[in-house]
Structures are given as C-alpha cells and as structure tokens.
PDB file of C-alpha atoms and ligand atoms in Angstrom:
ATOM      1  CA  UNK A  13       0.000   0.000   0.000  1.00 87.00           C
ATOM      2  CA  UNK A  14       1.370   3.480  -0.809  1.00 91.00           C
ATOM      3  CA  UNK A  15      -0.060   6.666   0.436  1.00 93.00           C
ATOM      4  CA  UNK A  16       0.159   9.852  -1.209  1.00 93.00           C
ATOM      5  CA  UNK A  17      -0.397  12.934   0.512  1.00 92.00           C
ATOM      6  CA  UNK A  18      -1.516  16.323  -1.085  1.00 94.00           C
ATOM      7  CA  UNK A  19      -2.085  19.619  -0.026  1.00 94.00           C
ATOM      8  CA  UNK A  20      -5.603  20.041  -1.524  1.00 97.00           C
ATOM      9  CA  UNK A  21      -8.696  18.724  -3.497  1.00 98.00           C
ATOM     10  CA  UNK A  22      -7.202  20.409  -6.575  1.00 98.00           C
ATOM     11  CA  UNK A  23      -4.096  17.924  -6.349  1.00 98.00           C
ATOM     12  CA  UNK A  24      -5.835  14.932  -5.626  1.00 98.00           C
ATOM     13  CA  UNK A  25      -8.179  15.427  -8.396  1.00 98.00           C
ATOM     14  CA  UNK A  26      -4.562  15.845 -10.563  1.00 98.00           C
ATOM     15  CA  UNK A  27      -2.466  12.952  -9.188  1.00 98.00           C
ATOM     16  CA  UNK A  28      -5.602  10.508  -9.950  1.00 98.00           C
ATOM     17  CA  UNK A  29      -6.299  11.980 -13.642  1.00 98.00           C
ATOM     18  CA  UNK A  30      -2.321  11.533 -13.899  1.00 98.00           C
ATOM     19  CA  UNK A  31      -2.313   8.052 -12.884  1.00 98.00           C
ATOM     20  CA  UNK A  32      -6.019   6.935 -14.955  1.00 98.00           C
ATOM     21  CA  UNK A  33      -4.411   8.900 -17.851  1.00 98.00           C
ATOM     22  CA  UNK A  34      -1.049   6.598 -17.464  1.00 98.00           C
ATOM     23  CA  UNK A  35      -2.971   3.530 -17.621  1.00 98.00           C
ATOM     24  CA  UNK A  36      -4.766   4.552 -20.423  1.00 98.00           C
ATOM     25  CA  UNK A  37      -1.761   5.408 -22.665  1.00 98.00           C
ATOM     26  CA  UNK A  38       0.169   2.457 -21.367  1.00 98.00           C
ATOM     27  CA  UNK A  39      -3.030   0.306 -21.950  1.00 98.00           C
ATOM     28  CA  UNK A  40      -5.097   1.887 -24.839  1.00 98.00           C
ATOM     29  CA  UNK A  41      -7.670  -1.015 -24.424  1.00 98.00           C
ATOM     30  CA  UNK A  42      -8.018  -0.883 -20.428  1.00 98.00           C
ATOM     31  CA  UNK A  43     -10.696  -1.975 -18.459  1.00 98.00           C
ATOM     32  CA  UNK A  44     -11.327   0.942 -15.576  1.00 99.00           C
ATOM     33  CA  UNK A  45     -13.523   0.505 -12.754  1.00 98.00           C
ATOM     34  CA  UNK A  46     -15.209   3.673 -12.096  1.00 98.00           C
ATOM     35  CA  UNK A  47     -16.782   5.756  -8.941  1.00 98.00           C
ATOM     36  CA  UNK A  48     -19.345   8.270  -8.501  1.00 98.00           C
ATOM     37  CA  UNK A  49     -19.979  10.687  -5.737  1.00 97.00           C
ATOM     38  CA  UNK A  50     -17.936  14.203  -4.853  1.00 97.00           C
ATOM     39  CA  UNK A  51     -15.115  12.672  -4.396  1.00 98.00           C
ATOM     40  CA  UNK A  52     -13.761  11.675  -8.314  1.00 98.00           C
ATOM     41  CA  UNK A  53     -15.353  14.847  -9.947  1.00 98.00           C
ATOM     42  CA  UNK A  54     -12.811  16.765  -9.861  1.00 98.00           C
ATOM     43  CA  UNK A  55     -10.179  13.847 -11.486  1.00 99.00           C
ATOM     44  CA  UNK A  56     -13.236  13.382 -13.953  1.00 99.00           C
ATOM     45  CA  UNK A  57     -12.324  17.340 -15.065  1.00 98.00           C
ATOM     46  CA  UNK A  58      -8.988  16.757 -15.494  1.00 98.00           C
ATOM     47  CA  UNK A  59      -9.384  13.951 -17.898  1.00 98.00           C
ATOM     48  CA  UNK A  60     -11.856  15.678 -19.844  1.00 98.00           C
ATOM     49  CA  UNK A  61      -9.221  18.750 -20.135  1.00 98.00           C
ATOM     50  CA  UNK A  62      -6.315  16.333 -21.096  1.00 98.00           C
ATOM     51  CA  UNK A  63      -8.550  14.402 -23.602  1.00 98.00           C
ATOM     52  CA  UNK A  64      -9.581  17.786 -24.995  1.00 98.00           C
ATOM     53  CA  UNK A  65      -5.921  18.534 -25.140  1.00 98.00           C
ATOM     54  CA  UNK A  66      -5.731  15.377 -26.844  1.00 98.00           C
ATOM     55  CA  UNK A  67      -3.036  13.971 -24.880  1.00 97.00           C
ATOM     56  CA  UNK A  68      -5.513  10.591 -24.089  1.00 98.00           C
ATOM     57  CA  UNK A  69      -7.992   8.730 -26.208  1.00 98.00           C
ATOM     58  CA  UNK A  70     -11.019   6.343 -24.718  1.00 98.00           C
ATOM     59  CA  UNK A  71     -11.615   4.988 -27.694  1.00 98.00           C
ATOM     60  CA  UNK A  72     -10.914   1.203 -26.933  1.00 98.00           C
ATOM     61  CA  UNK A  73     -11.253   1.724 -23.161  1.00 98.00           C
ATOM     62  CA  UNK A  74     -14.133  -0.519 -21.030  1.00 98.00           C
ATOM     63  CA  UNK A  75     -15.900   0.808 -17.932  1.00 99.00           C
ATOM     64  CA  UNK A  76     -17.262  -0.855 -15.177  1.00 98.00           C
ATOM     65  CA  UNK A  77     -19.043   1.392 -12.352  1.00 98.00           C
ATOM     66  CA  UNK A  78     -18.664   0.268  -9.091  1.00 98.00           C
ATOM     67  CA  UNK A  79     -22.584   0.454  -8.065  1.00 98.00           C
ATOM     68  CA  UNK A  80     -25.987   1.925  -9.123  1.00 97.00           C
ATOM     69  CA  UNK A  81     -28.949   2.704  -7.068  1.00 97.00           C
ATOM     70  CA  UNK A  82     -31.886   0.110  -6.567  1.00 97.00           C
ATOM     71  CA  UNK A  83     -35.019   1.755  -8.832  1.00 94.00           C
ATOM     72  CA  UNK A  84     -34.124   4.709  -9.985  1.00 94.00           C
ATOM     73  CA  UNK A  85     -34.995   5.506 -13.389  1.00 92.00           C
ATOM     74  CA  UNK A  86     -31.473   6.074 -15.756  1.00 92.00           C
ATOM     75  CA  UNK A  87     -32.587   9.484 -16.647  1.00 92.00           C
ATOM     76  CA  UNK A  88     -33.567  10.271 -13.044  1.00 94.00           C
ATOM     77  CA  UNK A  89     -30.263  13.179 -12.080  1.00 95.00           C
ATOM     78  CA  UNK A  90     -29.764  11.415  -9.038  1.00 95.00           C
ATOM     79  CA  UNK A  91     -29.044   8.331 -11.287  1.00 97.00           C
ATOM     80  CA  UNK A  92     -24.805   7.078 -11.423  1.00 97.00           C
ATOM     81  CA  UNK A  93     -25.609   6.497 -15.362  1.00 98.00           C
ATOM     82  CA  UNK A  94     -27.185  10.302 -15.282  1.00 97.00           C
ATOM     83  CA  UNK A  95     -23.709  11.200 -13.207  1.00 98.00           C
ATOM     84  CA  UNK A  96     -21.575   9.148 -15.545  1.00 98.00           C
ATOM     85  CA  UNK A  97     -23.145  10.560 -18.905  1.00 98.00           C
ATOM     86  CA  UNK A  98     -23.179  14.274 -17.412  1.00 98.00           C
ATOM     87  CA  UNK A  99     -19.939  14.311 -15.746  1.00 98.00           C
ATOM     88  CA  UNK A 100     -17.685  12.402 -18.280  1.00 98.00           C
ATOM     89  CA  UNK A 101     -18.440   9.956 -20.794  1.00 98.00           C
ATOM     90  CA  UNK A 102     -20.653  12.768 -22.879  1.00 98.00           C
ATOM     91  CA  UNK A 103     -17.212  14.714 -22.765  1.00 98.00           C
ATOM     92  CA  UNK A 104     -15.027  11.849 -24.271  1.00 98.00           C
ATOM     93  CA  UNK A 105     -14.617   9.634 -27.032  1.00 98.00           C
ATOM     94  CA  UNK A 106     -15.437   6.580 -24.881  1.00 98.00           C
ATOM     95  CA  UNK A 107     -17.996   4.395 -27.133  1.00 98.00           C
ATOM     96  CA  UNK A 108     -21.011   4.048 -25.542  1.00 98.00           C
ATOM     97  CA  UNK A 109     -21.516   0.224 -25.683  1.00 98.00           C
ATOM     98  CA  UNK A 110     -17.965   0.109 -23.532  1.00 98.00           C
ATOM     99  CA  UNK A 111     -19.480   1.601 -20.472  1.00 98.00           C
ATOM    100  CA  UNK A 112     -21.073  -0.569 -18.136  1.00 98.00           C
ATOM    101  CA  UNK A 113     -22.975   0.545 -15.016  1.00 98.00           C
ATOM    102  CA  UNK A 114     -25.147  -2.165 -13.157  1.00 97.00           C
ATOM    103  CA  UNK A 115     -29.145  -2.151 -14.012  1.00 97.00           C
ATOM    104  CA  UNK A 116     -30.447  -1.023 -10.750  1.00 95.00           C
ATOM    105  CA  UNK A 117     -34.121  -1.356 -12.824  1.00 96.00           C
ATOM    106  CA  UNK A 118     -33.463  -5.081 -14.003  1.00 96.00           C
ATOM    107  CA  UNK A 119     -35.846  -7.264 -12.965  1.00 95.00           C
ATOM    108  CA  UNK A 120     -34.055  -9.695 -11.794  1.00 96.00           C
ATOM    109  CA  UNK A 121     -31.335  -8.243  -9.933  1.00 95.00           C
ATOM    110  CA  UNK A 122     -29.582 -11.411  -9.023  1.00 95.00           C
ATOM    111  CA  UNK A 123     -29.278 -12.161 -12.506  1.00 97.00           C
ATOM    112  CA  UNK A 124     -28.025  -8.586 -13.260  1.00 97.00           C
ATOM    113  CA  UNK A 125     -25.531  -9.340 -10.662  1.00 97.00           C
ATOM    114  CA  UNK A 126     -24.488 -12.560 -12.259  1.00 97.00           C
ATOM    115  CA  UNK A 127     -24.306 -11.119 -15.683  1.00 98.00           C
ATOM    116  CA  UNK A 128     -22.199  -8.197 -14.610  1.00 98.00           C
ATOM    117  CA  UNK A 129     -19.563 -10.256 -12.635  1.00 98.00           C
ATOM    118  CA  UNK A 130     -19.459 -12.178 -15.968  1.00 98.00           C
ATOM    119  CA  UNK A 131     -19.058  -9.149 -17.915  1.00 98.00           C
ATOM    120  CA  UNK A 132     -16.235  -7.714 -16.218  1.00 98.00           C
ATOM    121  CA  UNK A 133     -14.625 -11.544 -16.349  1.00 98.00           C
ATOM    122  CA  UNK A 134     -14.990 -11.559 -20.094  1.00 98.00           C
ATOM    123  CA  UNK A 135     -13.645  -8.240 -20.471  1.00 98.00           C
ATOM    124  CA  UNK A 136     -10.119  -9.567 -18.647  1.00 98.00           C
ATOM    125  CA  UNK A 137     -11.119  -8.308 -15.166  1.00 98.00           C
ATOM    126  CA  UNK A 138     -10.510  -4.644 -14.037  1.00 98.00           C
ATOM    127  CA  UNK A 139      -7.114  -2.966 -14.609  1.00 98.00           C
ATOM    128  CA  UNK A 140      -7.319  -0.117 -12.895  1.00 98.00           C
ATOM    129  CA  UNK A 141     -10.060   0.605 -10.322  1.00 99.00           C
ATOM    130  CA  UNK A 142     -10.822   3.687  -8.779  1.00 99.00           C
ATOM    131  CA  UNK A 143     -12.745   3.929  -5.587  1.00 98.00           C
ATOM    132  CA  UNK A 144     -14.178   6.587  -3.069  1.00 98.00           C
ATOM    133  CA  UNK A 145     -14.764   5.931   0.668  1.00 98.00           C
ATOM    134  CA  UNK A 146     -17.651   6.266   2.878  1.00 97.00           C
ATOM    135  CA  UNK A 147     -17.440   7.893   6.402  1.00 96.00           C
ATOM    136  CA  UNK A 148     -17.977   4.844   7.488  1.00 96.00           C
ATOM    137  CA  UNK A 149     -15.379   2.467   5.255  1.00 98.00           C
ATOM    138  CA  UNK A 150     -17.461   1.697   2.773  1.00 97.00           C
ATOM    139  CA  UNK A 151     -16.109   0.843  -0.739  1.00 98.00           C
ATOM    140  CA  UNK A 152     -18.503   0.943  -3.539  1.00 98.00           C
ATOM    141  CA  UNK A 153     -21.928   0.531  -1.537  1.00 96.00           C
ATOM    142  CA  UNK A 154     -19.864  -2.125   0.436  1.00 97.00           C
ATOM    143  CA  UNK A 155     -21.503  -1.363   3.448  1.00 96.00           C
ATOM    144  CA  UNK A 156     -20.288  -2.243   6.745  1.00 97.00           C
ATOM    145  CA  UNK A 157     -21.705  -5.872   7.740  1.00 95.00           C
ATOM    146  CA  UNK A 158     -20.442  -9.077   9.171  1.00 95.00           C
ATOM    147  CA  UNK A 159     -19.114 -10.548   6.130  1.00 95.00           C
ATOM    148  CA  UNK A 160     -17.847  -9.203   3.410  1.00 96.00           C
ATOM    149  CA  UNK A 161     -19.653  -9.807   0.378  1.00 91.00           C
ATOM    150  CA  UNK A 162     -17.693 -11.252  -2.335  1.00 92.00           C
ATOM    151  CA  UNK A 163     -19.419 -10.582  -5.952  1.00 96.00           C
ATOM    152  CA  UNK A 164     -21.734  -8.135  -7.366  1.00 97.00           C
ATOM    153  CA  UNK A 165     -25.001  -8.069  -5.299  1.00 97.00           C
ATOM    154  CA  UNK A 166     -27.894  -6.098  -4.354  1.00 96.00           C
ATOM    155  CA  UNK A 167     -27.180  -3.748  -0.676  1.00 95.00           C
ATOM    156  CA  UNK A 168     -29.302  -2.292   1.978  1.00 95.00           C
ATOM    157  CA  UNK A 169     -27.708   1.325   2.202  1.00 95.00           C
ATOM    158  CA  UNK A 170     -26.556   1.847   5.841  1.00 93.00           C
ATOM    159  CA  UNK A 171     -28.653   4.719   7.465  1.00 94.00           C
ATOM    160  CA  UNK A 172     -25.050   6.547   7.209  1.00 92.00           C
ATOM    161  CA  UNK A 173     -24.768   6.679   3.855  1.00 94.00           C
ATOM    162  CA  UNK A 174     -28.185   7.353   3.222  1.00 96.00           C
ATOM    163  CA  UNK A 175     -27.958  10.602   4.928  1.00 94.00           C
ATOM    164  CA  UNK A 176     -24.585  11.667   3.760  1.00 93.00           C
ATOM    165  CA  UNK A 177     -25.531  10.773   0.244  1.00 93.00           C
ATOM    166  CA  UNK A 178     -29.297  12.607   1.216  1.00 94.00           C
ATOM    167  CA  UNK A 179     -27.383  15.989  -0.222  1.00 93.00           C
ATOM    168  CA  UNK A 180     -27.620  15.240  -3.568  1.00 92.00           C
ATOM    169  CA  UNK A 181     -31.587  14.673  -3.181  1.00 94.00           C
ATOM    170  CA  UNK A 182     -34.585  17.193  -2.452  1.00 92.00           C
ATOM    171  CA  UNK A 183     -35.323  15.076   1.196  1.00 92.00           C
ATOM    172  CA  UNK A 184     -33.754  12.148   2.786  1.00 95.00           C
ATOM    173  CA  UNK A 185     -36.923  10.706   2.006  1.00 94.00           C
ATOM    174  CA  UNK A 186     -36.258  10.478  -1.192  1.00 93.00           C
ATOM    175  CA  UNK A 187     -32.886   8.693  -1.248  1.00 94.00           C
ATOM    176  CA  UNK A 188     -33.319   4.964  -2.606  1.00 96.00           C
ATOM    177  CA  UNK A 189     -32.608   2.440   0.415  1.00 96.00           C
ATOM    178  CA  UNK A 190     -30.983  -0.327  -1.965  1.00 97.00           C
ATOM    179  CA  UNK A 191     -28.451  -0.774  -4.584  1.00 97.00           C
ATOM    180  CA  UNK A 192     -26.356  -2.832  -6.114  1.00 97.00           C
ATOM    181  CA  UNK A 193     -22.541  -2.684  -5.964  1.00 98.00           C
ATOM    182  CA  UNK A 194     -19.505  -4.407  -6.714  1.00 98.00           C
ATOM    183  CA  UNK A 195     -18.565  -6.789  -4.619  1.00 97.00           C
ATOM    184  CA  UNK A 196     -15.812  -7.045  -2.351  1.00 98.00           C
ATOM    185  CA  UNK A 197     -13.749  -9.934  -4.082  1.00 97.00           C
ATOM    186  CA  UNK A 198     -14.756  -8.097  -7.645  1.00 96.00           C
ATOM    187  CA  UNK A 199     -13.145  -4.854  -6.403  1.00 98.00           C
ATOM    188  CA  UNK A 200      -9.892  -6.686  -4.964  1.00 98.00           C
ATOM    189  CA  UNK A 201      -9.609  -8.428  -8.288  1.00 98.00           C
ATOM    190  CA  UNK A 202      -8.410  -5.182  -9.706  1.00 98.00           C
ATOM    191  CA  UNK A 203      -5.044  -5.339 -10.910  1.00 98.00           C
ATOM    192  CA  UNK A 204      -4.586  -1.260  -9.748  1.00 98.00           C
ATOM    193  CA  UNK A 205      -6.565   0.354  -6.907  1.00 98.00           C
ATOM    194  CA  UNK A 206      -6.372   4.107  -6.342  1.00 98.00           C
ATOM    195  CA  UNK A 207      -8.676   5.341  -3.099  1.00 98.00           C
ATOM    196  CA  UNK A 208      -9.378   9.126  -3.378  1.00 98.00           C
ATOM    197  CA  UNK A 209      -9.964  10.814   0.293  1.00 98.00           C
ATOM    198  CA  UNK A 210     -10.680  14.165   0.610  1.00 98.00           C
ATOM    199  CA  UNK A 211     -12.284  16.324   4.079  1.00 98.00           C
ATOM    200  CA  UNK A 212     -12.200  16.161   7.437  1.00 98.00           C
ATOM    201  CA  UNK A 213     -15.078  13.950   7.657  1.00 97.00           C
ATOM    202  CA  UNK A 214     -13.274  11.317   6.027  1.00 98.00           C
ATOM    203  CA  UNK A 215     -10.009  10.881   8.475  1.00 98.00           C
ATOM    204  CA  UNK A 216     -11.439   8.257  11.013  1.00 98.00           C
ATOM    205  CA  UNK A 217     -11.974   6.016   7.964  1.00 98.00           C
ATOM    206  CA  UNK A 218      -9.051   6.865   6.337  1.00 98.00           C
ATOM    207  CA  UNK A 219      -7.294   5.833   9.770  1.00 97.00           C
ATOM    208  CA  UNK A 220      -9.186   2.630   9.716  1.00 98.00           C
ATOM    209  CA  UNK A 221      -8.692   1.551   6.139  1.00 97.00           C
ATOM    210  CA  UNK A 222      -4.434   1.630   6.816  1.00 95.00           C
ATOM    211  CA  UNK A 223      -3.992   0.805  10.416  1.00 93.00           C
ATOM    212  CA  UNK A 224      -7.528  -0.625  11.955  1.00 96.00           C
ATOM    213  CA  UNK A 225      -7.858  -4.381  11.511  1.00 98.00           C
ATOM    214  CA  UNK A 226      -9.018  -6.441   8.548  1.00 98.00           C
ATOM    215  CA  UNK A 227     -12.782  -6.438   8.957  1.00 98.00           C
ATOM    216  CA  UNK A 228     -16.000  -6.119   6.914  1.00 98.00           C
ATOM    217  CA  UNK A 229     -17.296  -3.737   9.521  1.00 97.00           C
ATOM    218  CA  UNK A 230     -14.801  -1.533   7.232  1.00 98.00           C
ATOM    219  CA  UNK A 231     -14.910  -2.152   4.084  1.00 98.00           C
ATOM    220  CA  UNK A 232     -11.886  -0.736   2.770  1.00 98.00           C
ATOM    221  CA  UNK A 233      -9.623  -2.124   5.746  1.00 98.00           C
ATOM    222  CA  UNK A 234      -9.380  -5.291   3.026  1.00 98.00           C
ATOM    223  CA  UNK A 235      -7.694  -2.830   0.685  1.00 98.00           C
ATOM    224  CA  UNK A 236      -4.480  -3.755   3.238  1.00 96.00           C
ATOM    225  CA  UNK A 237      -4.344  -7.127   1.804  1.00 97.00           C
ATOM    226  CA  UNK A 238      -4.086  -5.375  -2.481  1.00 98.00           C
ATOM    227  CA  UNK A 239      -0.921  -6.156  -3.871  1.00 97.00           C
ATOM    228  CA  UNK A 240      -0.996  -2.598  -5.562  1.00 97.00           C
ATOM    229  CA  UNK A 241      -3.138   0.110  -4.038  1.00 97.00           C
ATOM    230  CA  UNK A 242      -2.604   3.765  -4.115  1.00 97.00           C
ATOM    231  CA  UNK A 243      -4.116   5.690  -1.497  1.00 97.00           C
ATOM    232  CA  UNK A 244      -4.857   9.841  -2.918  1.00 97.00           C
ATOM    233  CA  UNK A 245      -5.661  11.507   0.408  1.00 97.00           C
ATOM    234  CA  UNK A 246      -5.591  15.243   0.979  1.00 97.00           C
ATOM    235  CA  UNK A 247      -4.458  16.943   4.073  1.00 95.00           C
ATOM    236  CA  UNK A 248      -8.101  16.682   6.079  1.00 97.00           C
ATOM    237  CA  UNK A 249      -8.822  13.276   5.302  1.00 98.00           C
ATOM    238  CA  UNK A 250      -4.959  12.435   6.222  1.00 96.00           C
ATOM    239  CA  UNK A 251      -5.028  14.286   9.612  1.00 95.00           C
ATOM    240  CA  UNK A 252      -4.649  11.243  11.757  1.00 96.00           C
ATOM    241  CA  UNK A 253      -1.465   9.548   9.804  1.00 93.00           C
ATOM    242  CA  UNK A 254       2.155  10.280   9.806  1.00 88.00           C
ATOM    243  CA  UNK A 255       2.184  10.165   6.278  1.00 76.00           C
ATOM    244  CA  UNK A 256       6.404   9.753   5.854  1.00 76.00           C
ATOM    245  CA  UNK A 257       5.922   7.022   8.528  1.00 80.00           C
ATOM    246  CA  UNK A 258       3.741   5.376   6.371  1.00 71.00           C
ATOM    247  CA  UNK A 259       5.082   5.053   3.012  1.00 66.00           C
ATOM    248  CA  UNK A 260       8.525   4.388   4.850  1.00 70.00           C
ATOM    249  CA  UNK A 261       6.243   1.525   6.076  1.00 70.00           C
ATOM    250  CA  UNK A 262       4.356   0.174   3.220  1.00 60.00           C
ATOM    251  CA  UNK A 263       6.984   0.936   0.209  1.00 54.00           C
TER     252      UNK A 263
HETATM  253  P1  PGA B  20     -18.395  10.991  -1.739  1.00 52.02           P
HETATM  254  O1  PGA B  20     -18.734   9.457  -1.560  1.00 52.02           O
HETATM  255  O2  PGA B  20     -17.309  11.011  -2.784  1.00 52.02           O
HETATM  256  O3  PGA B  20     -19.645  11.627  -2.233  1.00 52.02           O
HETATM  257  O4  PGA B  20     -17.915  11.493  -0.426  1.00 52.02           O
HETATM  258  C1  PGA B  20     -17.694   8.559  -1.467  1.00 52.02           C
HETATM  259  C2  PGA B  20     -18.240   7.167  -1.328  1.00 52.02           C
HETATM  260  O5  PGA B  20     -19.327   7.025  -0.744  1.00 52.02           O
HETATM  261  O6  PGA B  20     -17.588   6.221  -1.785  1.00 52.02           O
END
C-alpha cells in the first residue's frame, strides 16, 4: 500500500487523472472501474481537459461502475448512469456500448448481478479501479456488515450513507434504500486500486482503512491485503497519519 499525501482537493483530483491517464496510454484497451460521488469529480475534469488537449484517447477503453442505485430511473439526475453521462463519458470519445454501469431497474437483480460479474470476467477483469470511501469504510456501496460480500449483489444502504448521500436529493426521504454494488472480491480483483480521500469527515476512515484491523465492519480495511493500491488523500482526510511514517512503512 502506498499513500500519497496532497495539499488540496485540486491535487488529488490531478495525481488521480495523472495516474487513470497513465494507464490509459500504457493500456489503450483498459478496463477501468469507475466511482461516482464528490469525491472523483474533480479527477473526472482533469481527464476531460487532457482528452480535450488530446493527450488521451477512450476509444478502446471498457468501464465498469462500481454500483448503481436500486429503482431509480437512468434518466432520473440522481441516477450514477445520469452522473456518468453528465460528468464524463458525454465529454469523451469513450464508445457508448464500452461503459457498463449495473441495471439497478433489471428485474431480476440477481441475474443482473451474475451477468455483470461475468461481464467484467470476459472483459479480462478490471485494470485499474478507482474507488471513493464512505465515512464509514465503505467501498462501492460495500456497506459495513459481518461478512464481506464477495461478488456483485444487491445492498441495503446503511442509514449513514443514506444521509450523507441525502445531499444530492430534495429530502432524505427520497434517497433509494438499496443498490447494487460491486462486490468485495470483484473490487480486490483489480489489478490497480487508487482510493481518493478528501475532508475532514473522512479521516477516522481513512485511519481505519491503513492501520484498523481487517474487517467487513470496514470495508476498505481489506484494501491492506491489495498487492498494488494507491491511497490519494488530501491533508483533512490524512489528519490522523504520519504520512512519511507510512510510506517508509508500506513501500
Ligand atoms: P463521496 O462518496 O465522494 O460523495 O464522499 C464517497 C463514497 O461514498 O464512496
């Protein structure tokens, strides 16, 4: 595990794009597993501008998104395919039939689940995923629980995440209870993880995730058994680690 330190959002935005842009140009034809929330916005801008600048091309890249609400129409705003469209794929040359984003509408959900998993198998598995973290650990809508849950699979949002994530919605009310989301064993199947961390709010997890123990009561503590995981964390959200201590550590 490495973890990178930076000053700002700004710079954690720009050290992500950097290292999504490397695998791209390294990997023309990558497989990238994908997050929504705050959190990868502002590394989803910095793509767009060095696309724009034509410096990378998504033509032969494949997407996988990490979750999608349970129900919610795709053209609903609070939607991850609405996000996705909106905030990056309209802005790029990926091709639409490479994106993937689970069917939180399907009506069979376990199949959907099945059927993704075998997706993201036939495609040669994720190269590069990039995740988020919850305030309370989780990855993807990997919520906490007593087990972690290995493959792609429908979730009962924690009452956590519901109202953090109740922001984005006119009333808490309003924010769907279920989803469906990666799994835990489909995430650590990534050959590349970066975790993005940014605000105050998120340094008790971010103190978990690296030094708490291995438990699915938080999520992301697995992320300490990833051959190759990047941690992106800006000053707030890296408040409770000696940072040089660390990668000294983990190198
Ligand atoms: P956020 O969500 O980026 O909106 O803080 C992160 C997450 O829940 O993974």
């Amino acid at each position: 595990m490495r973890v990178i330190c930076v000053d700002n959002y700004e710079q954690m935005s720009q050290k992500a794009a950097r290292m999504v842009a490397s695998q791209t140009i390294l990997k023309p034809d990558s497989v990238l597993g994908l997050a929504t929330g705050s959190t990868p916005l502002g590394m989803y801008k910095e793509l767009i501008k060095s696309y724009e600048a034509g410096h990378i091309d998504f033509e032969e890249i494949i997407s996988f998104n990490l979750d999608e609400y349970y129900d919610l129409d795709k053209d609903n705003e609070q939607s991850y395919d609405y996000y996705m469209k909106t905030n990056f794929f309209n802005h790029i040359n990926i091709k639409n039939e490479n994106t993937n984003i689970p069917n939180g509408k399907a009506d069979d959900i376990l199949k959907e689940a099945m059927d993704y998993e075998r997706k993201i198998r036939d495609a040669g598995g994720l190269d590069l995923q990039v995740l988020g973290i919850g305030r309370n650990g989780h990855i993807g809508f990997n919520e906490p629980d007593l087990k972690f849950e290995a493959s792609t699979h429908m979730v009962r949002l924690d009452e956590q995440t519901i109202k953090d994530n109740s922001r984005f919605f006119d009333n808490v009310e309003d924010v769907p209870t279920k989803a469906i989301s990666m799994g835990v064993k489909t995430i650590m199947h990534a050959k590349k993880i970066i975790l993005l961390a940014s605000g105050k709010e998120k340094a008790d997890a971010i103190y978990e995730a690296i030094y708490g123990k291995i438990t699915p009561n938080l999520p992301a503590s697995v992320l300490q058994l990833h051959p190759d995981v990047v941690f992106i964390v800006d000053k707030e959200a890296s408040s409770r680690l000696d940072v040089d201590k660390i990668n000294k550590e983990f190198l």
